Amino acid sequence: MKNKLNKALRAVPLYVWVILFTVIPLFMIVFYAFFKVQDGGGYEFTMEFIQKSVTNGDYIHSFLISVKYAAVSTVVCLIVGYPVAYFLNQISERIRDFIMVLFLLPMWMNFIIRTYAMRSLMEKNGLLGFLWDFLGIKGGTLIGTEAAIIIGMVYNFLPFMILPIYTSLTKMDRGLIEAAQDLGANKIKVFTKVLLPLTMPGIVSGITMVFMPSVTTFVIPQMLNNKVMTIGSIIEYKFKQEASSTAVSGVGAALSMVLMIIVIISMTFVNRFSDAEEIREEKEKRRVN
Amino acid sequence: MKKHHPFRNLYLGLTLLFLYAPIAVLIVFSFNADANRSVFTGFSLKWYEKLFESDALIQSLVNSLIVAVLSSIIATIIGTYGALIIGKMRAKYRNMTINIINIPMINAEIVTGLSLMMLFVFLSIPLGFGTLLIAHVMFNVPYVIMSVLPKVKQLNNSTYEAALDLGATPGYAFRKVVLPDLMPGVISGLLMSFTMSLDDFIISYFTTGPGFPTLSVTINSMTKKKVPLSVNALSALMFVIVFVVLLIANLPKKGEKKNG
């Protein structure tokens, strides 16, 4: 009896920590989305913010384009990354780990520095602009184009796609492909009937790990094409530029809540194919290799 | 028999080129003689000198390192304790607890950052070093728990009890019997937290104040204006350090697989 109580008591600090810094903060988003700070200092219930965030055309537009850019980038990462993972898995084991490290190394550069590096390359007076001039394309720059955003996202998040697919390929029994070939399957059949289903968990983790940061980013559009307001940019603007650092933007909170709901829905959808554990494993691999 | 795979090697090579070209250009121009970012006018180390004169960059680097060291140590202590508690829970509670703890790992970083910022604003805690540290510990704890938990599940309880029977105090038995078994998980959690913390931008951006900028926050604000090439110099130095460390860690070791 005493033992049981002891055991329960020992868990209390953990729950206090989790509730205080994980659960309550999420409720704060909901709170600020529905409650307005009054001039006197009290709070007043309001539907104004949430109504604005789901009816204002600008916000709807930014949600849609964020999903569009993230979806295109995810597809590009999948198309580019799948063969990379496949080829990596074929390399002789002697040098495979080393090549893998080469693919992961750029991820150790800070995200901001990587995006800045991409911008320096794309700028009008950057190396690509110089190349454009050389090729006779006057004043050519990628900065400010839709392609810039896509390239920026693919550049930053491609390894997130390669890694989980590569992991599921290494777990796969190579004999299966040979067996399928022996049984008369052609290359396409081998791909659709053997490779694709067996690497599905990796593909799904990869899609999550690319789509999530892409759909919420504000750094990439701000640095590479600041004419585009993604939902991340709008939320960032509401909190960091419109409001002072001691106030919370109600509309910003409402937009974050909508964003959170979108994230939860897509995560539950994805979780049917993969699980959080797998995503964590992948994140860990890219860090501690 | 040795097969050649021209297409495979070309494809992998081109992908690596895509990943490294921006970094390579960044590094090359850190040696440029003037502030030009497209024309290399001559070799010079002046941006490296400027870097060490730039209080903003050096101070933010120091800030980043302080937060990374402190938050990873605190997160490792909380996370190891958490993993020990969770490991002993019944399956039903365990899964529920893990799901809640995993939220910051799965949630979008901007949402995590904002939610913490709102909490601090609600409690009228001024944003700065303290709030930044709490935020970093908060997002690092799940990684530590998840890397220690498998080790907790493998623990053999009877060795701990044997130690107690042989007269060890619970604390002594924990340090001498339990902790060594957990160590690989603890170390990998610590390293992971450290690098996650150092790499973070989004959560730091929302939870720190003007008085305590981290490196990524400072560089981000510099990109709004003309970026001094000393940023390139700093990036080059950081890249070379990581490159060498990873190379040393990954090159030789035959037979033994990674262990954190």
Coordinates of C-alpha atoms in Angstrom, one line a residue:
Chain A
M1 CA 0.0 0.0 0.0
K2 CA 2.7 2.4 1.1
N3 CA 4.8 1.3 -1.9
K4 CA 2.0 2.0 -4.3
L5 CA 1.5 5.5 -2.9
N6 CA 5.3 6.1 -3.1
K7 CA 5.3 5.0 -6.7
A8 CA 2.4 7.4 -7.6
L9 CA 4.1 10.3 -5.7
R10 CA 7.3 9.8 -7.6
A11 CA 5.4 10.3 -10.9
V12 CA 4.0 13.6 -9.8
P13 CA 6.9 15.9 -10.9
L14 CA 6.8 14.3 -14.3
Y15 CA 3.1 15.0 -14.7
V16 CA 3.5 18.6 -13.4
W17 CA 6.2 19.2 -16.0
V18 CA 4.2 17.7 -18.8
I19 CA 1.0 19.5 -17.9
L20 CA 2.7 22.8 -17.3
F21 CA 4.9 23.0 -20.4
T22 CA 3.1 20.7 -22.9
V23 CA -0.6 20.6 -22.2
I24 CA -1.3 24.1 -20.8
P25 CA 0.6 25.9 -23.6
L26 CA -1.6 24.3 -26.1
F27 CA -4.7 25.4 -24.2
M28 CA -3.2 28.9 -24.2
I29 CA -3.6 29.0 -28.0
V30 CA -7.2 28.0 -27.7
F31 CA -7.7 30.5 -24.8
Y32 CA -6.2 33.5 -26.7
A33 CA -8.2 32.5 -29.8
F34 CA -11.5 32.9 -27.9
F35 CA -10.7 35.5 -25.3
K36 CA -10.0 39.1 -25.9
V37 CA -7.9 41.1 -23.4
Q38 CA -10.1 44.0 -22.1
D39 CA -8.7 47.4 -21.5
G40 CA -9.2 47.0 -17.8
G41 CA -7.2 43.8 -17.7
G42 CA -10.0 41.2 -17.7
Y43 CA -10.8 38.7 -20.4
E44 CA -13.9 38.6 -22.5
F45 CA -15.2 35.8 -24.7
T46 CA -15.3 36.5 -28.4
M47 CA -15.9 34.7 -31.6
E48 CA -14.4 37.6 -33.6
F49 CA -10.9 36.1 -34.0
I50 CA -11.9 32.7 -35.1
Q51 CA -14.5 34.1 -37.4
K52 CA -11.9 36.4 -39.0
S53 CA -9.4 33.6 -39.4
V54 CA -11.7 31.3 -41.3
T55 CA -13.6 33.9 -43.4
N56 CA -11.0 36.5 -44.3
G57 CA -10.0 35.9 -48.0
D58 CA -6.3 36.7 -47.4
Y59 CA -6.0 34.1 -44.7
I60 CA -7.8 31.4 -46.6
H61 CA -5.6 32.2 -49.6
S62 CA -2.4 31.9 -47.4
F63 CA -3.6 28.5 -46.0
L64 CA -4.2 27.3 -49.6
I65 CA -0.9 28.4 -51.0
S66 CA 1.0 27.1 -48.0
V67 CA -0.5 23.7 -48.6
K68 CA 0.2 24.0 -52.3
Y69 CA 3.9 24.8 -51.8
A70 CA 4.3 22.2 -49.2
A71 CA 2.6 19.6 -51.3
V72 CA 4.7 20.4 -54.4
S73 CA 7.9 20.3 -52.4
T74 CA 6.9 17.0 -50.8
V75 CA 6.3 15.4 -54.2
V76 CA 9.6 16.8 -55.5
C77 CA 11.4 15.4 -52.5
L78 CA 9.8 12.0 -53.0
I79 CA 10.6 11.9 -56.7
V80 CA 14.2 13.0 -56.1
G81 CA 14.8 11.3 -52.8
Y82 CA 13.4 7.8 -53.5
P83 CA 16.1 7.0 -56.1
V84 CA 18.7 8.4 -53.8
A85 CA 17.6 6.1 -51.0
Y86 CA 17.4 3.2 -53.4
F87 CA 20.9 3.8 -54.9
L88 CA 22.4 4.3 -51.5
N89 CA 21.1 0.9 -50.4
Q90 CA 22.9 -0.6 -53.4
I91 CA 26.3 0.8 -52.7
S92 CA 28.8 -1.6 -51.2
E93 CA 28.6 -1.7 -47.5
R94 CA 32.2 -0.6 -47.1
I95 CA 31.5 2.9 -48.2
R96 CA 27.8 3.1 -47.7
D97 CA 27.8 4.6 -44.1
F98 CA 30.3 7.2 -45.2
I99 CA 28.2 8.3 -48.2
M100 CA 25.2 8.4 -45.9
V101 CA 27.1 10.8 -43.6
L102 CA 27.8 13.0 -46.7
F103 CA 24.0 13.2 -47.3
L104 CA 23.3 14.0 -43.6
L105 CA 26.1 16.5 -43.1
P106 CA 24.4 19.5 -44.6
M107 CA 21.6 19.0 -42.0
W108 CA 24.1 19.9 -39.3
M109 CA 24.3 23.4 -40.7
N110 CA 21.9 25.6 -39.0
F111 CA 18.6 25.9 -40.9
I112 CA 18.9 29.7 -41.1
I113 CA 22.4 29.5 -42.5
R114 CA 21.4 26.9 -45.1
T115 CA 18.6 29.1 -46.3
Y116 CA 20.9 32.1 -46.3
A117 CA 23.4 30.1 -48.4
M118 CA 20.6 29.2 -50.9
R119 CA 19.7 32.9 -51.1
S120 CA 23.3 34.0 -51.7
L121 CA 23.4 31.5 -54.6
M122 CA 20.1 32.7 -56.1
E123 CA 20.5 36.4 -55.8
K124 CA 20.8 38.7 -58.8
N125 CA 24.4 39.4 -57.8
G126 CA 24.8 35.8 -56.7
L127 CA 26.5 33.0 -58.5
L128 CA 23.3 31.9 -60.3
G129 CA 22.5 35.4 -61.4
F130 CA 26.1 35.6 -62.8
L131 CA 25.5 32.4 -64.7
W132 CA 22.2 33.7 -66.0
D133 CA 23.9 36.8 -67.3
F134 CA 26.6 34.6 -68.9
L135 CA 23.9 32.6 -70.7
G136 CA 22.3 35.8 -71.9
I137 CA 19.3 35.9 -69.6
K138 CA 19.2 39.5 -68.5
G139 CA 18.6 40.4 -64.9
G140 CA 17.7 36.8 -64.2
T141 CA 17.2 35.9 -60.6
L142 CA 15.2 33.1 -58.9
I143 CA 14.5 35.3 -55.9
G144 CA 10.9 36.2 -55.8
T145 CA 9.7 33.3 -57.9
E146 CA 7.6 30.4 -56.9
A147 CA 10.5 28.1 -57.9
A148 CA 12.7 29.8 -55.3
I149 CA 10.3 28.7 -52.5
I150 CA 10.1 25.1 -53.8
I151 CA 13.9 24.9 -54.3
G152 CA 14.4 26.3 -50.8
M153 CA 12.1 23.8 -49.3
V154 CA 13.5 20.8 -51.2
Y155 CA 17.0 21.9 -50.3
N156 CA 16.2 22.1 -46.6
F157 CA 14.1 19.1 -46.2
L158 CA 15.3 16.5 -48.8
P159 CA 17.4 14.5 -46.3
F160 CA 14.2 14.1 -44.2
M161 CA 12.7 12.1 -47.2
I162 CA 15.9 10.2 -48.0
L163 CA 16.6 8.9 -44.5
P164 CA 13.3 7.1 -43.6
I165 CA 13.0 5.5 -47.1
Y166 CA 16.6 4.4 -46.9
T167 CA 15.9 2.9 -43.4
S168 CA 13.0 0.9 -44.7
L169 CA 15.0 -0.3 -47.7
T170 CA 17.8 -1.6 -45.4
K171 CA 15.3 -3.5 -43.3
M172 CA 13.9 -5.2 -46.5
D173 CA 15.1 -8.6 -47.4
R174 CA 16.9 -8.3 -50.7
G175 CA 16.0 -11.8 -51.6
L176 CA 12.4 -10.7 -52.1
I177 CA 13.3 -8.7 -55.2
E178 CA 15.3 -11.6 -56.6
A179 CA 12.4 -14.0 -55.8
A180 CA 10.0 -11.7 -57.6
Q181 CA 12.3 -11.5 -60.6
D182 CA 12.7 -15.3 -60.7
L183 CA 9.0 -15.6 -60.7
G184 CA 8.9 -13.6 -63.8
A185 CA 8.0 -10.1 -62.6
N186 CA 9.3 -7.3 -64.7
K187 CA 10.9 -4.1 -63.3
I188 CA 7.7 -2.2 -63.0
K189 CA 6.0 -5.1 -61.3
V190 CA 8.9 -5.5 -58.9
F191 CA 8.6 -1.8 -58.0
T192 CA 4.8 -1.7 -57.6
K193 CA 4.3 -5.1 -55.9
V194 CA 7.5 -5.5 -53.8
L195 CA 9.5 -2.3 -53.3
L196 CA 6.7 0.2 -52.9
P197 CA 4.6 -1.7 -50.4
L198 CA 7.6 -2.6 -48.3
T199 CA 9.0 0.9 -48.2
M200 CA 5.6 2.5 -47.5
P201 CA 6.3 3.1 -43.8
G202 CA 9.5 5.0 -44.8
I203 CA 7.6 7.0 -47.5
V204 CA 4.9 8.0 -45.1
S205 CA 7.4 9.1 -42.5
G206 CA 9.3 11.0 -45.2
I207 CA 6.1 12.7 -46.4
T208 CA 5.3 13.8 -42.8
M209 CA 8.8 15.0 -42.1
V210 CA 8.9 17.1 -45.3
F211 CA 5.3 18.3 -45.4
M212 CA 5.1 19.5 -41.8
P213 CA 8.0 21.9 -41.7
S214 CA 7.2 23.1 -45.2
V215 CA 3.5 23.9 -44.6
T216 CA 4.4 25.9 -41.5
T217 CA 7.6 27.6 -42.5
F218 CA 8.0 31.4 -42.6
V219 CA 11.7 31.6 -43.0
I220 CA 11.9 30.2 -46.5
P221 CA 9.3 32.5 -48.0
Q222 CA 10.7 35.5 -46.1
M223 CA 14.2 34.9 -47.4
L224 CA 13.6 33.7 -50.9
N225 CA 10.3 35.3 -52.0
N226 CA 8.9 37.8 -49.6
K227 CA 5.9 38.6 -51.8
V228 CA 4.4 35.4 -50.8
M229 CA 2.6 35.3 -47.5
T230 CA 2.3 31.7 -46.3
I231 CA 0.3 31.0 -43.3
G232 CA 3.5 30.8 -41.3
S233 CA 4.5 34.2 -42.5
I234 CA 1.1 35.7 -41.5
I235 CA 1.3 34.2 -38.0
E236 CA 4.8 35.3 -37.6
Y237 CA 3.8 38.8 -38.7
K238 CA 0.9 38.9 -36.3
F239 CA 3.0 38.0 -33.3
K240 CA 6.4 39.5 -34.0
Q241 CA 5.7 42.6 -36.0
E242 CA 2.1 43.7 -35.4
A243 CA 1.9 43.0 -31.7
S244 CA 4.3 44.0 -29.1
S245 CA 6.3 41.2 -27.3
T246 CA 4.1 41.5 -24.2
A247 CA 0.8 41.1 -26.1
V248 CA -0.8 38.2 -27.8
S249 CA -2.5 38.7 -31.2
G250 CA -6.0 37.2 -31.0
V251 CA -6.2 36.6 -34.7
G252 CA -2.7 35.1 -34.6
A253 CA -3.8 32.7 -31.9
A254 CA -6.9 31.8 -33.9
L255 CA -4.8 31.2 -37.0
S256 CA -2.4 29.1 -35.0
M257 CA -5.3 27.1 -33.7
V258 CA -6.6 26.4 -37.2
L259 CA -3.0 25.5 -38.3
M260 CA -2.8 23.1 -35.3
I261 CA -6.0 21.5 -36.2
I262 CA -4.8 21.0 -39.8
V263 CA -1.6 19.5 -38.4
I264 CA -3.5 17.2 -36.0
I265 CA -5.9 16.0 -38.8
S266 CA -3.0 15.3 -41.1
M267 CA -1.1 13.5 -38.4
T268 CA -3.9 11.3 -37.4
F269 CA -4.3 10.5 -41.1
V270 CA -0.6 9.7 -41.4
N271 CA -0.5 7.8 -38.1
R272 CA -2.6 5.1 -39.6
F273 CA 0.4 4.2 -41.7
S274 CA 3.3 5.1 -39.5
D275 CA 3.8 6.1 -35.9
A276 CA 5.5 8.7 -33.9
E277 CA 8.1 6.3 -32.8
E278 CA 9.4 5.9 -36.3
I279 CA 9.6 9.7 -36.9
R280 CA 11.5 10.0 -33.7
E281 CA 13.9 7.3 -34.8
E282 CA 14.5 9.1 -38.0
K283 CA 15.1 12.4 -36.3
E284 CA 17.5 10.7 -34.0
K285 CA 19.4 9.0 -36.8
R286 CA 20.0 12.3 -38.6
R287 CA 21.4 13.8 -35.4
V288 CA 23.4 11.0 -33.7
N289 CA 24.9 9.0 -36.4
Chain B
M1 CA 33.4 -9.0 -60.3
K2 CA 33.1 -5.3 -60.3
K3 CA 30.1 -3.6 -61.9
H4 CA 30.1 0.0 -62.9
H5 CA 27.0 2.1 -62.3
P6 CA 27.5 5.3 -64.2
F7 CA 23.9 6.4 -63.8
R8 CA 23.7 5.6 -60.1
N9 CA 26.9 7.4 -59.3
L10 CA 26.0 10.4 -61.5
Y11 CA 22.6 10.7 -59.8
L12 CA 24.0 10.5 -56.3
G13 CA 26.8 12.9 -57.3
L14 CA 24.3 15.5 -58.7
T15 CA 22.2 15.3 -55.6
L16 CA 25.2 15.8 -53.4
L17 CA 26.2 18.7 -55.6
F18 CA 22.7 20.3 -55.0
L19 CA 23.1 19.8 -51.3
Y20 CA 26.7 21.1 -51.1
A21 CA 26.8 23.9 -53.8
P22 CA 25.3 26.6 -51.6
I23 CA 27.5 25.7 -48.7
A24 CA 30.6 25.6 -50.8
V25 CA 29.8 29.0 -52.3
L26 CA 29.2 30.3 -48.8
I27 CA 32.6 29.1 -47.7
V28 CA 34.4 30.3 -50.8
F29 CA 33.0 33.8 -50.4
S30 CA 34.0 33.9 -46.7
F31 CA 37.6 34.4 -48.1
N32 CA 36.6 37.2 -50.4
A33 CA 38.6 40.4 -50.3
D34 CA 35.6 42.8 -50.4
A35 CA 31.9 42.6 -49.5
N36 CA 30.9 41.2 -52.9
R37 CA 28.9 38.0 -52.8
S38 CA 29.1 37.1 -56.5
V39 CA 32.6 38.2 -57.8
F40 CA 35.6 36.8 -56.0
T41 CA 38.0 39.7 -56.0
G42 CA 40.8 38.1 -54.1
F43 CA 41.8 36.0 -51.2
S44 CA 41.7 37.5 -47.7
L45 CA 41.1 36.5 -44.2
K46 CA 39.6 39.8 -43.2
W47 CA 36.1 38.5 -42.6
Y48 CA 37.5 36.1 -40.1
E49 CA 39.1 39.0 -38.3
K50 CA 35.8 40.9 -38.5
L51 CA 34.0 37.9 -37.1
F52 CA 36.0 38.0 -33.9
E53 CA 35.4 41.8 -33.7
S54 CA 31.7 41.3 -34.2
D55 CA 30.2 41.3 -30.7
A56 CA 26.7 40.5 -32.0
L57 CA 27.8 37.2 -33.7
I58 CA 30.2 36.1 -31.0
Q59 CA 27.8 37.0 -28.2
S60 CA 24.9 35.1 -29.8
L61 CA 27.2 32.1 -30.4
V62 CA 28.0 32.1 -26.7
N63 CA 24.3 32.4 -25.9
S64 CA 23.5 29.5 -28.1
L65 CA 26.2 27.4 -26.5
I66 CA 25.1 28.3 -23.0
V67 CA 21.5 27.4 -23.7
A68 CA 22.5 24.2 -25.6
V69 CA 24.7 23.0 -22.7
L70 CA 22.3 23.9 -19.9
S71 CA 19.1 22.7 -21.6
S72 CA 20.6 19.4 -22.7
I73 CA 21.9 18.6 -19.2
I74 CA 18.6 19.6 -17.5
A75 CA 16.6 17.8 -20.2
T76 CA 18.7 14.7 -19.7
I77 CA 18.1 14.7 -16.0
I78 CA 14.3 15.2 -16.3
G79 CA 14.1 12.8 -19.2
T80 CA 16.0 10.0 -17.5
Y81 CA 13.9 10.4 -14.5
G82 CA 10.8 10.5 -16.7
A83 CA 11.8 7.4 -18.6
L84 CA 12.3 5.5 -15.3
I85 CA 8.8 6.5 -14.1
I86 CA 7.2 5.7 -17.5
G87 CA 9.0 2.4 -17.8
K88 CA 7.4 1.2 -14.6
M89 CA 3.9 2.3 -15.5
R90 CA 1.2 -0.1 -16.6
A91 CA 0.8 -0.3 -20.4
K92 CA -2.4 1.7 -20.5
Y93 CA -1.1 4.7 -18.6
R94 CA 2.3 4.4 -20.3
N95 CA 1.0 4.8 -23.8
M96 CA -1.2 7.7 -22.8
T97 CA 1.7 9.5 -21.1
I98 CA 4.0 8.8 -24.0
N99 CA 1.5 10.2 -26.5
I100 CA 1.2 13.4 -24.5
I101 CA 5.0 13.7 -24.0
N102 CA 5.5 13.2 -27.7
I103 CA 3.3 16.2 -28.7
P104 CA 6.2 18.7 -29.0
M105 CA 8.2 16.3 -31.1
I106 CA 5.3 15.8 -33.6
N107 CA 3.7 19.2 -33.5
A108 CA 4.7 22.0 -35.8
E109 CA 7.6 24.0 -34.3
I110 CA 5.9 27.3 -34.8
V111 CA 2.9 26.1 -32.8
T112 CA 5.1 24.8 -30.0
G113 CA 7.0 28.0 -29.9
L114 CA 3.9 30.2 -30.0
S115 CA 2.1 28.1 -27.3
L116 CA 5.0 28.6 -24.9
M117 CA 5.3 32.3 -25.7
M118 CA 1.6 32.7 -24.9
L119 CA 2.1 30.9 -21.6
F120 CA 4.9 33.2 -20.7
V121 CA 3.0 36.3 -21.8
F122 CA -0.1 35.0 -19.8
L123 CA 2.1 34.6 -16.7
S124 CA 3.7 38.0 -17.4
I125 CA 7.2 36.4 -17.5
P126 CA 9.5 38.6 -19.6
L127 CA 11.0 36.8 -22.5
G128 CA 14.7 36.2 -22.3
F129 CA 17.3 33.7 -21.1
G130 CA 14.9 31.9 -18.6
T131 CA 12.0 31.5 -21.0
L132 CA 14.4 30.3 -23.7
L133 CA 16.0 27.8 -21.4
I134 CA 12.6 26.4 -20.4
A135 CA 11.5 26.2 -24.0
H136 CA 14.6 24.3 -25.0
V137 CA 14.4 21.9 -22.1
M138 CA 10.7 21.4 -23.0
F139 CA 11.4 20.3 -26.5
N140 CA 14.4 18.2 -25.6
V141 CA 12.8 16.2 -22.8
P142 CA 10.8 13.9 -25.2
Y143 CA 13.9 13.0 -27.1
V144 CA 15.8 12.0 -24.0
I145 CA 12.8 10.0 -22.7
M146 CA 12.5 8.2 -25.9
S147 CA 16.2 7.3 -26.1
V148 CA 16.4 6.2 -22.4
L149 CA 13.0 4.3 -22.3
P150 CA 14.2 1.3 -24.3
K151 CA 17.1 0.9 -21.8
V152 CA 14.7 1.1 -18.9
K153 CA 12.6 -1.7 -20.4
Q154 CA 15.7 -3.9 -20.6
L155 CA 16.7 -3.3 -17.0
N156 CA 17.0 -6.3 -14.9
N157 CA 15.4 -5.5 -11.6
S158 CA 17.0 -8.4 -9.7
T159 CA 20.5 -6.9 -9.9
Y160 CA 19.2 -3.8 -8.2
E161 CA 17.5 -5.8 -5.5
A162 CA 20.6 -7.9 -5.1
A163 CA 22.6 -4.8 -4.5
L164 CA 20.1 -3.7 -1.9
D165 CA 20.3 -7.1 -0.2
L166 CA 24.0 -6.8 -0.1
G167 CA 23.6 -3.6 1.9
A168 CA 23.8 -0.9 -0.7
T169 CA 21.7 2.2 -0.1
P170 CA 19.1 2.8 -2.8
G171 CA 21.1 5.8 -4.1
Y172 CA 24.3 3.8 -4.3
A173 CA 22.6 0.8 -5.9
F174 CA 21.1 3.2 -8.5
R175 CA 24.4 4.8 -9.3
K176 CA 26.4 1.6 -9.5
V177 CA 23.8 -0.9 -10.9
V178 CA 21.0 0.9 -12.7
L179 CA 22.7 4.0 -14.2
P180 CA 25.5 2.1 -16.1
D181 CA 22.8 0.1 -17.9
L182 CA 21.0 3.3 -18.9
M183 CA 24.1 5.2 -19.9
P184 CA 24.1 4.5 -23.7
G185 CA 20.5 5.9 -23.8
V186 CA 21.4 8.8 -21.5
I187 CA 24.4 9.8 -23.6
S188 CA 22.6 9.6 -26.9
G189 CA 19.7 11.6 -25.4
L190 CA 22.2 14.2 -24.2
L191 CA 24.0 14.5 -27.6
M192 CA 20.7 14.7 -29.4
S193 CA 19.4 17.4 -27.1
F194 CA 22.5 19.4 -27.5
T195 CA 22.4 19.4 -31.3
M196 CA 18.6 20.0 -31.4
S197 CA 19.1 22.9 -29.1
L198 CA 22.0 24.4 -31.1
D199 CA 20.1 23.9 -34.4
D200 CA 16.8 25.4 -33.3
F201 CA 15.6 28.6 -34.7
I202 CA 11.8 28.7 -34.7
I203 CA 11.1 27.9 -31.1
S204 CA 13.9 30.2 -29.9
Y205 CA 12.6 33.0 -32.1
F206 CA 9.3 33.1 -30.3
T207 CA 10.5 32.4 -26.8
T208 CA 13.6 34.6 -26.3
G209 CA 13.7 38.4 -25.9
P210 CA 15.9 41.0 -27.5
G211 CA 18.3 40.7 -24.5
F212 CA 19.3 37.1 -25.2
P213 CA 19.5 36.4 -29.0
T214 CA 20.8 33.0 -30.1
L215 CA 23.0 32.7 -33.1
S216 CA 20.2 31.7 -35.5
V217 CA 18.0 34.5 -34.3
T218 CA 20.9 37.0 -34.9
I219 CA 21.7 35.7 -38.3
N220 CA 18.0 35.7 -39.2
S221 CA 17.7 39.4 -38.3
M222 CA 20.9 40.2 -40.2
T223 CA 19.4 38.7 -43.4
K224 CA 16.8 41.5 -43.3
K225 CA 19.7 43.9 -44.2
K226 CA 22.9 43.4 -46.1
V227 CA 24.6 40.4 -44.5
P228 CA 28.3 40.9 -43.5
L229 CA 30.5 38.2 -44.9
S230 CA 31.6 37.4 -41.4
V231 CA 28.4 35.3 -41.2
N232 CA 30.0 33.2 -44.0
A233 CA 33.2 33.0 -42.0
L234 CA 31.4 31.8 -38.9
S235 CA 29.4 29.3 -40.9
A236 CA 32.5 28.0 -42.6
L237 CA 34.2 27.5 -39.2
M238 CA 31.1 25.7 -37.8
F239 CA 30.9 23.5 -40.9
V240 CA 34.5 22.5 -40.8
I241 CA 34.2 21.6 -37.1
V242 CA 31.2 19.4 -37.6
F243 CA 32.7 17.9 -40.8
V244 CA 35.9 16.9 -38.9
V245 CA 34.0 15.5 -35.9
L246 CA 31.6 13.5 -38.0
L247 CA 34.4 12.2 -40.2
I248 CA 36.4 11.1 -37.2
A249 CA 33.3 9.5 -35.6
N250 CA 32.3 7.6 -38.8
L251 CA 35.5 6.7 -40.7
P252 CA 37.5 3.9 -39.1
K253 CA 35.5 1.8 -36.6
K254 CA 35.2 -1.6 -38.1
G255 CA 32.8 -4.1 -36.6
E256 CA 31.5 -2.0 -33.9
K257 CA 28.2 -0.3 -34.7
K258 CA 27.2 3.2 -33.6
N259 CA 26.3 3.4 -30.0
G260 CA 25.1 6.9 -29.5

